[in-house]
Amino acid sequence: NAGVTQTPKFRVLKTGQSMTLLCAQDMNHEYMYWYRQDPGMGLRLIHYSVGEGTTAKGEVPDGYNVSRLKKQNFLLGLESAAPSQTSVYFCASSYEVGTEAFFGQGTRLTVV
Amino acid sequence: DQQVKQNSPSLSVQEGRISILNCDYTNSMFDYFLWYKKYPAEGPTFLISISSIKDKNEDGRFTVFLNKSAKHLSLHIVPSQPGDSAVYFCAASSNFNKFYFGSGTKLNVKP
Protein backbone atom coordinates (compact mmCIF):
# COMPACT_ATOMS: atom_id res chain seq x y z
CA ASN A 1 0.00 0.00 0.00
CA ALA A 2 1.87 3.08 -1.28
CA GLY A 3 -0.48 5.75 0.14
CA VAL A 4 0.17 9.07 -1.58
CA THR A 5 2.91 9.22 -4.22
CA GLN A 6 4.25 12.39 -5.80
CA THR A 7 6.21 12.63 -9.03
CA PRO A 8 8.85 14.04 -9.44
CA LYS A 9 10.70 14.47 -6.13
CA PHE A 10 12.96 17.26 -7.39
CA ARG A 11 12.84 19.61 -10.36
CA VAL A 12 14.65 22.72 -11.53
CA LEU A 13 12.83 24.95 -14.00
CA LYS A 14 13.79 28.06 -15.86
CA THR A 15 11.53 31.08 -15.59
CA GLY A 16 8.69 30.77 -18.07
CA GLN A 17 8.85 27.00 -18.44
CA SER A 18 5.85 24.84 -17.70
CA MET A 19 5.53 21.59 -15.82
CA THR A 20 3.03 19.24 -14.22
CA LEU A 21 3.31 17.62 -10.81
CA LEU A 22 1.53 14.32 -10.46
CA CYS A 23 -0.09 13.01 -7.30
CA ALA A 24 -1.49 9.50 -7.04
CA GLN A 25 -3.29 7.91 -4.10
CA ASP A 26 -4.39 4.32 -3.68
CA MET A 27 -6.68 4.75 -0.66
CA ASN A 28 -9.84 5.51 -2.65
CA HIS A 29 -10.05 8.94 -0.98
CA GLU A 30 -12.53 11.44 -2.35
CA TYR A 31 -10.64 14.54 -1.27
CA MET A 32 -7.25 15.62 -2.56
CA TYR A 33 -5.19 18.73 -1.90
CA TRP A 34 -2.10 20.55 -3.12
CA TYR A 35 -0.10 22.59 -0.58
CA ARG A 36 3.08 24.57 -0.78
CA GLN A 37 5.49 24.96 2.10
CA ASP A 38 7.70 28.02 2.38
CA PRO A 39 10.05 28.97 5.23
CA GLY A 40 8.15 30.65 8.06
CA MET A 41 4.82 30.24 6.27
CA GLY A 42 3.76 26.71 7.08
CA LEU A 43 1.61 24.83 4.60
CA ARG A 44 -0.67 26.87 2.38
CA LEU A 45 -3.47 25.35 0.33
CA ILE A 46 -3.19 25.96 -3.42
CA HIS A 47 -6.12 23.98 -4.83
CA TYR A 48 -8.20 21.06 -3.71
CA SER A 49 -10.73 18.60 -5.08
CA VAL A 50 -13.79 17.08 -3.43
CA GLY A 51 -14.15 14.32 -6.00
CA GLU A 52 -13.39 13.17 -9.51
CA GLY A 53 -13.94 15.96 -12.01
CA THR A 54 -14.07 18.72 -9.40
CA THR A 55 -11.54 21.34 -8.34
CA ALA A 56 -11.63 24.41 -6.12
CA LYS A 57 -9.30 27.26 -5.21
CA GLY A 58 -7.44 27.37 -1.93
CA GLU A 59 -5.52 30.21 -0.26
CA VAL A 60 -2.84 30.76 -2.94
CA PRO A 61 -4.19 29.55 -6.33
CA ASP A 62 -2.68 32.16 -8.64
CA GLY A 63 -0.23 30.81 -11.20
CA TYR A 64 -1.41 27.21 -10.80
CA ASN A 65 -3.99 25.00 -12.46
CA VAL A 66 -5.22 21.57 -11.42
CA SER A 67 -7.15 18.67 -12.85
CA ARG A 68 -8.79 15.58 -11.33
CA LEU A 69 -9.75 13.46 -14.31
CA LYS A 70 -9.42 10.23 -12.33
CA LYS A 71 -10.29 9.75 -8.68
CA GLN A 72 -6.83 8.51 -7.78
CA ASN A 73 -4.88 11.29 -9.52
CA PHE A 74 -4.59 15.01 -8.86
CA LEU A 75 -2.36 17.05 -11.19
CA LEU A 76 -0.86 20.45 -10.42
CA GLY A 77 0.27 22.52 -13.39
CA LEU A 78 2.49 25.56 -13.66
CA GLU A 79 1.95 27.19 -17.06
CA SER A 80 4.73 29.78 -16.82
CA ALA A 81 6.99 29.21 -13.84
CA ALA A 82 8.21 32.18 -11.78
CA PRO A 83 10.95 32.33 -9.11
CA SER A 84 8.21 33.03 -6.52
CA GLN A 85 6.97 29.49 -7.15
CA THR A 86 10.19 28.03 -5.77
CA SER A 87 8.87 25.92 -2.91
CA VAL A 88 8.25 22.44 -1.60
CA TYR A 89 4.93 21.10 -2.85
CA PHE A 90 2.91 18.53 -0.96
CA CYS A 91 -0.05 16.56 -2.15
CA ALA A 92 -2.48 15.09 0.35
CA SER A 93 -5.67 13.09 0.39
CA SER A 94 -8.38 12.42 2.93
CA TYR A 95 -11.48 10.29 3.24
CA GLU A 96 -13.56 13.32 4.14
CA VAL A 97 -12.79 17.03 4.02
CA GLY A 98 -11.75 18.35 7.38
CA THR A 99 -10.40 15.04 8.61
CA GLU A 100 -6.81 13.96 8.95
CA ALA A 101 -5.02 13.91 5.63
CA PHE A 102 -2.30 11.63 4.31
CA PHE A 103 0.59 13.43 2.68
CA GLY A 104 3.02 12.54 -0.07
CA GLN A 105 6.76 12.92 0.41
CA GLY A 106 6.90 16.30 -1.33
CA THR A 107 8.35 17.79 -4.51
CA ARG A 108 11.14 20.33 -4.20
CA LEU A 109 10.81 22.78 -7.08
CA THR A 110 13.36 25.47 -7.87
CA VAL A 111 12.64 28.11 -10.49
CA VAL A 112 15.73 29.99 -11.69
CA ASP B 1 -2.89 37.29 7.77
CA GLN B 2 -2.23 33.88 9.28
CA GLN B 3 -5.22 32.46 11.12
CA VAL B 4 -3.11 29.82 12.87
CA LYS B 5 0.13 30.83 14.51
CA GLN B 6 2.99 28.92 16.08
CA ASN B 7 5.11 31.63 17.61
CA SER B 8 8.03 29.44 18.63
CA PRO B 9 10.07 28.40 15.58
CA SER B 10 12.13 26.00 17.66
CA LEU B 11 12.21 24.20 20.98
CA SER B 12 14.98 22.19 22.62
CA VAL B 13 14.22 19.68 25.38
CA GLN B 14 16.20 17.07 27.26
CA GLU B 15 15.29 13.43 26.73
CA GLY B 16 12.78 12.24 29.32
CA ARG B 17 11.40 15.70 30.04
CA ILE B 18 8.14 17.21 28.85
CA SER B 19 7.87 19.01 25.50
CA ILE B 20 5.14 21.62 25.19
CA LEU B 21 4.35 22.99 21.76
CA ASN B 22 1.93 25.89 21.47
CA CYS B 23 -0.48 27.07 18.81
CA ASP B 24 -2.79 30.10 18.71
CA TYR B 25 -5.65 30.80 16.34
CA THR B 26 -7.73 33.85 15.53
CA ASN B 27 -10.87 32.41 13.93
CA SER B 28 -13.44 31.60 16.62
CA MET B 29 -15.30 29.42 14.11
CA PHE B 30 -12.53 26.81 14.09
CA ASP B 31 -13.91 23.65 15.66
CA TYR B 32 -11.46 20.89 14.76
CA PHE B 33 -7.73 20.87 15.33
CA LEU B 34 -4.93 18.53 14.35
CA TRP B 35 -1.24 18.13 14.99
CA TYR B 36 1.11 16.77 12.35
CA LYS B 37 4.72 15.69 12.69
CA LYS B 38 7.20 16.12 9.87
CA TYR B 39 10.65 14.62 9.46
CA PRO B 40 13.12 16.07 6.90
CA ALA B 41 12.47 15.01 3.31
CA GLU B 42 9.15 13.43 4.25
CA GLY B 43 5.56 14.57 4.16
CA PRO B 44 3.71 15.48 7.36
CA THR B 45 2.09 12.59 9.23
CA PHE B 46 -0.99 12.88 11.39
CA LEU B 47 -0.33 12.76 15.13
CA ILE B 48 -3.41 13.65 17.15
CA SER B 49 -6.62 15.64 16.85
CA ILE B 50 -9.17 17.35 19.07
CA SER B 51 -12.69 18.57 18.53
CA SER B 52 -13.94 21.81 20.07
CA ILE B 53 -16.40 19.86 22.22
CA LYS B 54 -13.42 18.55 24.19
CA ASP B 55 -10.65 20.29 26.07
CA LYS B 56 -8.22 17.37 26.17
CA ASN B 57 -7.33 14.35 24.09
CA GLU B 58 -4.68 11.76 24.92
CA ASP B 59 -2.88 9.19 22.82
CA GLY B 60 -0.02 7.48 24.58
CA ARG B 61 2.75 10.00 25.25
CA PHE B 62 0.90 12.72 23.34
CA THR B 63 -1.80 14.96 24.82
CA VAL B 64 -3.46 17.91 23.16
CA PHE B 65 -5.15 20.60 25.25
CA LEU B 66 -7.64 23.09 23.87
CA ASN B 67 -8.52 26.39 25.53
CA LYS B 68 -11.34 27.83 23.42
CA SER B 69 -11.68 31.07 25.37
CA ALA B 70 -8.01 31.83 24.81
CA LYS B 71 -8.05 30.40 21.25
CA HIS B 72 -5.03 28.34 22.20
CA LEU B 73 -4.01 24.73 21.92
CA SER B 74 -0.94 22.92 23.06
CA LEU B 75 0.69 19.56 22.44
CA HIS B 76 2.40 17.86 25.37
CA ILE B 77 4.87 15.04 24.81
CA VAL B 78 5.79 13.09 27.93
CA PRO B 79 8.41 11.72 28.16
CA SER B 80 10.20 13.20 25.19
CA GLN B 81 12.40 10.88 23.15
CA PRO B 82 15.13 11.67 20.58
CA GLY B 83 12.91 10.14 17.88
CA ASP B 84 10.38 12.90 18.57
CA SER B 85 12.79 15.42 17.05
CA ALA B 86 10.86 16.81 14.08
CA VAL B 87 8.85 19.80 12.94
CA TYR B 88 5.35 19.92 14.43
CA PHE B 89 2.49 21.68 12.65
CA CYS B 90 -0.87 22.51 14.12
CA ALA B 91 -3.85 22.90 11.80
CA ALA B 92 -7.42 24.11 12.28
CA SER B 93 -10.66 23.97 10.34
CA SER B 94 -14.26 25.09 10.74
CA ASN B 95 -17.29 22.99 9.95
CA PHE B 96 -15.17 20.29 8.30
CA ASN B 97 -13.90 22.70 5.71
CA LYS B 98 -10.33 23.06 4.50
CA PHE B 99 -7.50 23.31 7.01
CA TYR B 100 -5.25 26.22 7.87
CA PHE B 101 -1.74 25.36 9.06
CA GLY B 102 0.64 27.07 11.42
CA SER B 103 4.25 27.74 10.42
CA GLY B 104 5.62 24.87 12.47
CA THR B 105 7.85 24.39 15.52
CA LYS B 106 11.09 22.46 15.20
CA LEU B 107 11.54 20.23 18.26
CA ASN B 108 14.97 18.96 19.18
CA VAL B 109 15.12 16.32 21.91
CA LYS B 110 18.64 16.00 23.23
CA PRO B 111 19.86 12.58 24.44
mmCIF file of C-alpha atoms in Angstrom:
data_model
loop_
_atom_site.group_PDB
_atom_site.id
_atom_site.type_symbol
_atom_site.label_atom_id
_atom_site.label_comp_id
_atom_site.label_asym_id
_atom_site.label_seq_id
_atom_site.Cartn_x
_atom_site.Cartn_y
_atom_site.Cartn_z
ATOM 1 C CA ASN A 1 0.000 0.000 0.000
ATOM 2 C CA ALA A 2 1.870 3.077 -1.282
ATOM 3 C CA GLY A 3 -0.478 5.750 0.144
ATOM 4 C CA VAL A 4 0.175 9.069 -1.583
ATOM 5 C CA THR A 5 2.910 9.224 -4.224
ATOM 6 C CA GLN A 6 4.250 12.394 -5.800
ATOM 7 C CA THR A 7 6.214 12.633 -9.029
ATOM 8 C CA PRO A 8 8.851 14.042 -9.439
ATOM 9 C CA LYS A 9 10.696 14.470 -6.133
ATOM 10 C CA PHE A 10 12.963 17.264 -7.395
ATOM 11 C CA ARG A 11 12.841 19.612 -10.357
ATOM 12 C CA VAL A 12 14.654 22.720 -11.533
ATOM 13 C CA LEU A 13 12.827 24.950 -14.002
ATOM 14 C CA LYS A 14 13.789 28.060 -15.865
ATOM 15 C CA THR A 15 11.529 31.078 -15.592
ATOM 16 C CA GLY A 16 8.693 30.769 -18.073
ATOM 17 C CA GLN A 17 8.852 26.999 -18.439
ATOM 18 C CA SER A 18 5.853 24.841 -17.701
ATOM 19 C CA MET A 19 5.532 21.594 -15.818
ATOM 20 C CA THR A 20 3.031 19.245 -14.221
ATOM 21 C CA LEU A 21 3.307 17.620 -10.814
ATOM 22 C CA LEU A 22 1.534 14.317 -10.460
ATOM 23 C CA CYS A 23 -0.089 13.011 -7.304
ATOM 24 C CA ALA A 24 -1.492 9.504 -7.044
ATOM 25 C CA GLN A 25 -3.294 7.914 -4.096
ATOM 26 C CA ASP A 26 -4.386 4.322 -3.677
ATOM 27 C CA MET A 27 -6.681 4.752 -0.655
ATOM 28 C CA ASN A 28 -9.839 5.515 -2.650
ATOM 29 C CA HIS A 29 -10.050 8.939 -0.984
ATOM 30 C CA GLU A 30 -12.531 11.441 -2.345
ATOM 31 C CA TYR A 31 -10.643 14.538 -1.266
ATOM 32 C CA MET A 32 -7.250 15.622 -2.555
ATOM 33 C CA TYR A 33 -5.187 18.730 -1.902
ATOM 34 C CA TRP A 34 -2.103 20.554 -3.118
ATOM 35 C CA TYR A 35 -0.098 22.593 -0.583
ATOM 36 C CA ARG A 36 3.078 24.571 -0.781
ATOM 37 C CA GLN A 37 5.490 24.961 2.098
ATOM 38 C CA ASP A 38 7.700 28.019 2.381
ATOM 39 C CA PRO A 39 10.049 28.975 5.233
ATOM 40 C CA GLY A 40 8.149 30.654 8.058
ATOM 41 C CA MET A 41 4.817 30.239 6.271
ATOM 42 C CA GLY A 42 3.755 26.710 7.084
ATOM 43 C CA LEU A 43 1.609 24.833 4.600
ATOM 44 C CA ARG A 44 -0.669 26.873 2.380
ATOM 45 C CA LEU A 45 -3.466 25.353 0.332
ATOM 46 C CA ILE A 46 -3.187 25.957 -3.416
ATOM 47 C CA HIS A 47 -6.120 23.978 -4.832
ATOM 48 C CA TYR A 48 -8.204 21.063 -3.707
ATOM 49 C CA SER A 49 -10.726 18.595 -5.083
ATOM 50 C CA VAL A 50 -13.788 17.076 -3.432
ATOM 51 C CA GLY A 51 -14.147 14.323 -5.999
ATOM 52 C CA GLU A 52 -13.386 13.169 -9.513
ATOM 53 C CA GLY A 53 -13.944 15.958 -12.015
ATOM 54 C CA THR A 54 -14.074 18.720 -9.396
ATOM 55 C CA THR A 55 -11.538 21.341 -8.345
ATOM 56 C CA ALA A 56 -11.631 24.410 -6.119
ATOM 57 C CA LYS A 57 -9.295 27.257 -5.205
ATOM 58 C CA GLY A 58 -7.440 27.373 -1.930
ATOM 59 C CA GLU A 59 -5.522 30.213 -0.261
ATOM 60 C CA VAL A 60 -2.839 30.757 -2.937
ATOM 61 C CA PRO A 61 -4.192 29.550 -6.325
ATOM 62 C CA ASP A 62 -2.681 32.164 -8.642
ATOM 63 C CA GLY A 63 -0.225 30.807 -11.198
ATOM 64 C CA TYR A 64 -1.414 27.214 -10.803
ATOM 65 C CA ASN A 65 -3.993 25.001 -12.462
ATOM 66 C CA VAL A 66 -5.217 21.565 -11.420
ATOM 67 C CA SER A 67 -7.145 18.674 -12.846
ATOM 68 C CA ARG A 68 -8.790 15.583 -11.334
ATOM 69 C CA LEU A 69 -9.746 13.456 -14.311
ATOM 70 C CA LYS A 70 -9.424 10.231 -12.329
ATOM 71 C CA LYS A 71 -10.292 9.746 -8.676
ATOM 72 C CA GLN A 72 -6.830 8.511 -7.781
ATOM 73 C CA ASN A 73 -4.877 11.289 -9.520
ATOM 74 C CA PHE A 74 -4.587 15.008 -8.865
ATOM 75 C CA LEU A 75 -2.356 17.048 -11.191
ATOM 76 C CA LEU A 76 -0.858 20.449 -10.422
ATOM 77 C CA GLY A 77 0.274 22.519 -13.395
ATOM 78 C CA LEU A 78 2.489 25.558 -13.663
ATOM 79 C CA GLU A 79 1.946 27.186 -17.057
ATOM 80 C CA SER A 80 4.729 29.775 -16.816
ATOM 81 C CA ALA A 81 6.992 29.209 -13.837
ATOM 82 C CA ALA A 82 8.208 32.181 -11.780
ATOM 83 C CA PRO A 83 10.952 32.330 -9.111
ATOM 84 C CA SER A 84 8.211 33.034 -6.521
ATOM 85 C CA GLN A 85 6.974 29.492 -7.148
ATOM 86 C CA THR A 86 10.193 28.027 -5.766
ATOM 87 C CA SER A 87 8.873 25.922 -2.911
ATOM 88 C CA VAL A 88 8.245 22.444 -1.599
ATOM 89 C CA TYR A 89 4.927 21.100 -2.852
ATOM 90 C CA PHE A 90 2.911 18.530 -0.956
ATOM 91 C CA CYS A 91 -0.051 16.563 -2.151
ATOM 92 C CA ALA A 92 -2.478 15.087 0.352
ATOM 93 C CA SER A 93 -5.674 13.093 0.392
ATOM 94 C CA SER A 94 -8.382 12.419 2.931
ATOM 95 C CA TYR A 95 -11.485 10.294 3.237
ATOM 96 C CA GLU A 96 -13.563 13.324 4.145
ATOM 97 C CA VAL A 97 -12.790 17.028 4.019
ATOM 98 C CA GLY A 98 -11.752 18.346 7.383
ATOM 99 C CA THR A 99 -10.398 15.041 8.609
ATOM 100 C CA GLU A 100 -6.808 13.963 8.952
ATOM 101 C CA ALA A 101 -5.018 13.910 5.626
ATOM 102 C CA PHE A 102 -2.297 11.632 4.308
ATOM 103 C CA PHE A 103 0.595 13.428 2.684
ATOM 104 C CA GLY A 104 3.019 12.539 -0.070
ATOM 105 C CA GLN A 105 6.758 12.924 0.406
ATOM 106 C CA GLY A 106 6.902 16.295 -1.332
ATOM 107 C CA THR A 107 8.352 17.793 -4.511
ATOM 108 C CA ARG A 108 11.138 20.328 -4.199
ATOM 109 C CA LEU A 109 10.806 22.780 -7.076
ATOM 110 C CA THR A 110 13.358 25.469 -7.866
ATOM 111 C CA VAL A 111 12.641 28.114 -10.495
ATOM 112 C CA VAL A 112 15.726 29.985 -11.688
ATOM 113 C CA ASP B 1 -2.890 37.285 7.769
ATOM 114 C CA GLN B 2 -2.234 33.879 9.282
ATOM 115 C CA GLN B 3 -5.216 32.456 11.120
ATOM 116 C CA VAL B 4 -3.108 29.825 12.873
ATOM 117 C CA LYS B 5 0.134 30.828 14.508
ATOM 118 C CA GLN B 6 2.987 28.922 16.076
ATOM 119 C CA ASN B 7 5.110 31.628 17.606
ATOM 120 C CA SER B 8 8.031 29.443 18.629
ATOM 121 C CA PRO B 9 10.067 28.403 15.584
ATOM 122 C CA SER B 10 12.132 25.999 17.658
ATOM 123 C CA LEU B 11 12.210 24.198 20.982
ATOM 124 C CA SER B 12 14.979 22.194 22.622
ATOM 125 C CA VAL B 13 14.221 19.678 25.381
ATOM 126 C CA GLN B 14 16.203 17.067 27.264
ATOM 127 C CA GLU B 15 15.287 13.429 26.729
ATOM 128 C CA GLY B 16 12.775 12.235 29.318
ATOM 129 C CA ARG B 17 11.405 15.702 30.037
ATOM 130 C CA ILE B 18 8.142 17.214 28.847
ATOM 131 C CA SER B 19 7.871 19.006 25.501
ATOM 132 C CA ILE B 20 5.140 21.623 25.191
ATOM 133 C CA LEU B 21 4.355 22.986 21.757
ATOM 134 C CA ASN B 22 1.930 25.887 21.474
ATOM 135 C CA CYS B 23 -0.476 27.069 18.811
ATOM 136 C CA ASP B 24 -2.795 30.097 18.711
ATOM 137 C CA TYR B 25 -5.649 30.799 16.341
ATOM 138 C CA THR B 26 -7.726 33.849 15.535
ATOM 139 C CA ASN B 27 -10.871 32.408 13.933
ATOM 140 C CA SER B 28 -13.442 31.603 16.619
ATOM 141 C CA MET B 29 -15.305 29.422 14.106
ATOM 142 C CA PHE B 30 -12.533 26.808 14.094
ATOM 143 C CA ASP B 31 -13.908 23.647 15.660
ATOM 144 C CA TYR B 32 -11.462 20.892 14.760
ATOM 145 C CA PHE B 33 -7.730 20.874 15.328
ATOM 146 C CA LEU B 34 -4.929 18.532 14.352
ATOM 147 C CA TRP B 35 -1.237 18.131 14.985
ATOM 148 C CA TYR B 36 1.112 16.770 12.350
ATOM 149 C CA LYS B 37 4.720 15.693 12.687
ATOM 150 C CA LYS B 38 7.199 16.119 9.872
ATOM 151 C CA TYR B 39 10.647 14.616 9.460
ATOM 152 C CA PRO B 40 13.118 16.066 6.904
ATOM 153 C CA ALA B 41 12.475 15.015 3.306
ATOM 154 C CA GLU B 42 9.149 13.431 4.245
ATOM 155 C CA GLY B 43 5.562 14.566 4.156
ATOM 156 C CA PRO B 44 3.706 15.475 7.357
ATOM 157 C CA THR B 45 2.088 12.595 9.229
ATOM 158 C CA PHE B 46 -0.992 12.882 11.391
ATOM 159 C CA LEU B 47 -0.333 12.764 15.128
ATOM 160 C CA ILE B 48 -3.409 13.652 17.147
ATOM 161 C CA SER B 49 -6.619 15.644 16.848
ATOM 162 C CA ILE B 50 -9.167 17.354 19.067
ATOM 163 C CA SER B 51 -12.688 18.569 18.531
ATOM 164 C CA SER B 52 -13.943 21.811 20.066
ATOM 165 C CA ILE B 53 -16.396 19.860 22.216
ATOM 166 C CA LYS B 54 -13.416 18.548 24.188
ATOM 167 C CA ASP B 55 -10.647 20.289 26.070
ATOM 168 C CA LYS B 56 -8.225 17.374 26.173
ATOM 169 C CA ASN B 57 -7.328 14.349 24.088
ATOM 170 C CA GLU B 58 -4.682 11.762 24.924
ATOM 171 C CA ASP B 59 -2.881 9.192 22.821
ATOM 172 C CA GLY B 60 -0.020 7.483 24.578
ATOM 173 C CA ARG B 61 2.749 9.998 25.250
ATOM 174 C CA PHE B 62 0.902 12.725 23.339
ATOM 175 C CA THR B 63 -1.797 14.957 24.824
ATOM 176 C CA VAL B 64 -3.460 17.907 23.163
ATOM 177 C CA PHE B 65 -5.152 20.599 25.250
ATOM 178 C CA LEU B 66 -7.645 23.095 23.874
ATOM 179 C CA ASN B 67 -8.523 26.390 25.527
ATOM 180 C CA LYS B 68 -11.338 27.831 23.423
ATOM 181 C CA SER B 69 -11.683 31.069 25.368
ATOM 182 C CA ALA B 70 -8.007 31.826 24.805
ATOM 183 C CA LYS B 71 -8.047 30.399 21.253
ATOM 184 C CA HIS B 72 -5.027 28.343 22.202
ATOM 185 C CA LEU B 73 -4.013 24.725 21.925
ATOM 186 C CA SER B 74 -0.940 22.918 23.056
ATOM 187 C CA LEU B 75 0.687 19.564 22.443
ATOM 188 C CA HIS B 76 2.396 17.857 25.371
ATOM 189 C CA ILE B 77 4.869 15.037 24.811
ATOM 190 C CA VAL B 78 5.792 13.087 27.927
ATOM 191 C CA PRO B 79 8.406 11.716 28.162
ATOM 192 C CA SER B 80 10.197 13.204 25.190
ATOM 193 C CA GLN B 81 12.401 10.884 23.151
ATOM 194 C CA PRO B 82 15.130 11.666 20.582
ATOM 195 C CA GLY B 83 12.912 10.137 17.879
ATOM 196 C CA ASP B 84 10.383 12.901 18.568
ATOM 197 C CA SER B 85 12.790 15.424 17.049
ATOM 198 C CA ALA B 86 10.862 16.808 14.077
ATOM 199 C CA VAL B 87 8.847 19.799 12.942
ATOM 200 C CA TYR B 88 5.346 19.917 14.429
ATOM 201 C CA PHE B 89 2.491 21.683 12.646
ATOM 202 C CA CYS B 90 -0.873 22.510 14.118
ATOM 203 C CA ALA B 91 -3.850 22.897 11.804
ATOM 204 C CA ALA B 92 -7.418 24.108 12.276
ATOM 205 C CA SER B 93 -10.659 23.968 10.341
ATOM 206 C CA SER B 94 -14.258 25.090 10.736
ATOM 207 C CA ASN B 95 -17.294 22.989 9.947
ATOM 208 C CA PHE B 96 -15.174 20.289 8.304
ATOM 209 C CA ASN B 97 -13.899 22.699 5.709
ATOM 210 C CA LYS B 98 -10.329 23.060 4.500
ATOM 211 C CA PHE B 99 -7.497 23.312 7.010
ATOM 212 C CA TYR B 100 -5.251 26.224 7.873
ATOM 213 C CA PHE B 101 -1.745 25.358 9.063
ATOM 214 C CA GLY B 102 0.642 27.074 11.418
ATOM 215 C CA SER B 103 4.247 27.740 10.416
ATOM 216 C CA GLY B 104 5.615 24.866 12.473
ATOM 217 C CA THR B 105 7.853 24.388 15.519
ATOM 218 C CA LYS B 106 11.088 22.459 15.203
ATOM 219 C CA LEU B 107 11.536 20.234 18.257
ATOM 220 C CA ASN B 108 14.971 18.962 19.181
ATOM 221 C CA VAL B 109 15.119 16.321 21.908
ATOM 222 C CA LYS B 110 18.641 16.000 23.230
ATOM 223 C CA PRO B 111 19.860 12.579 24.442
#
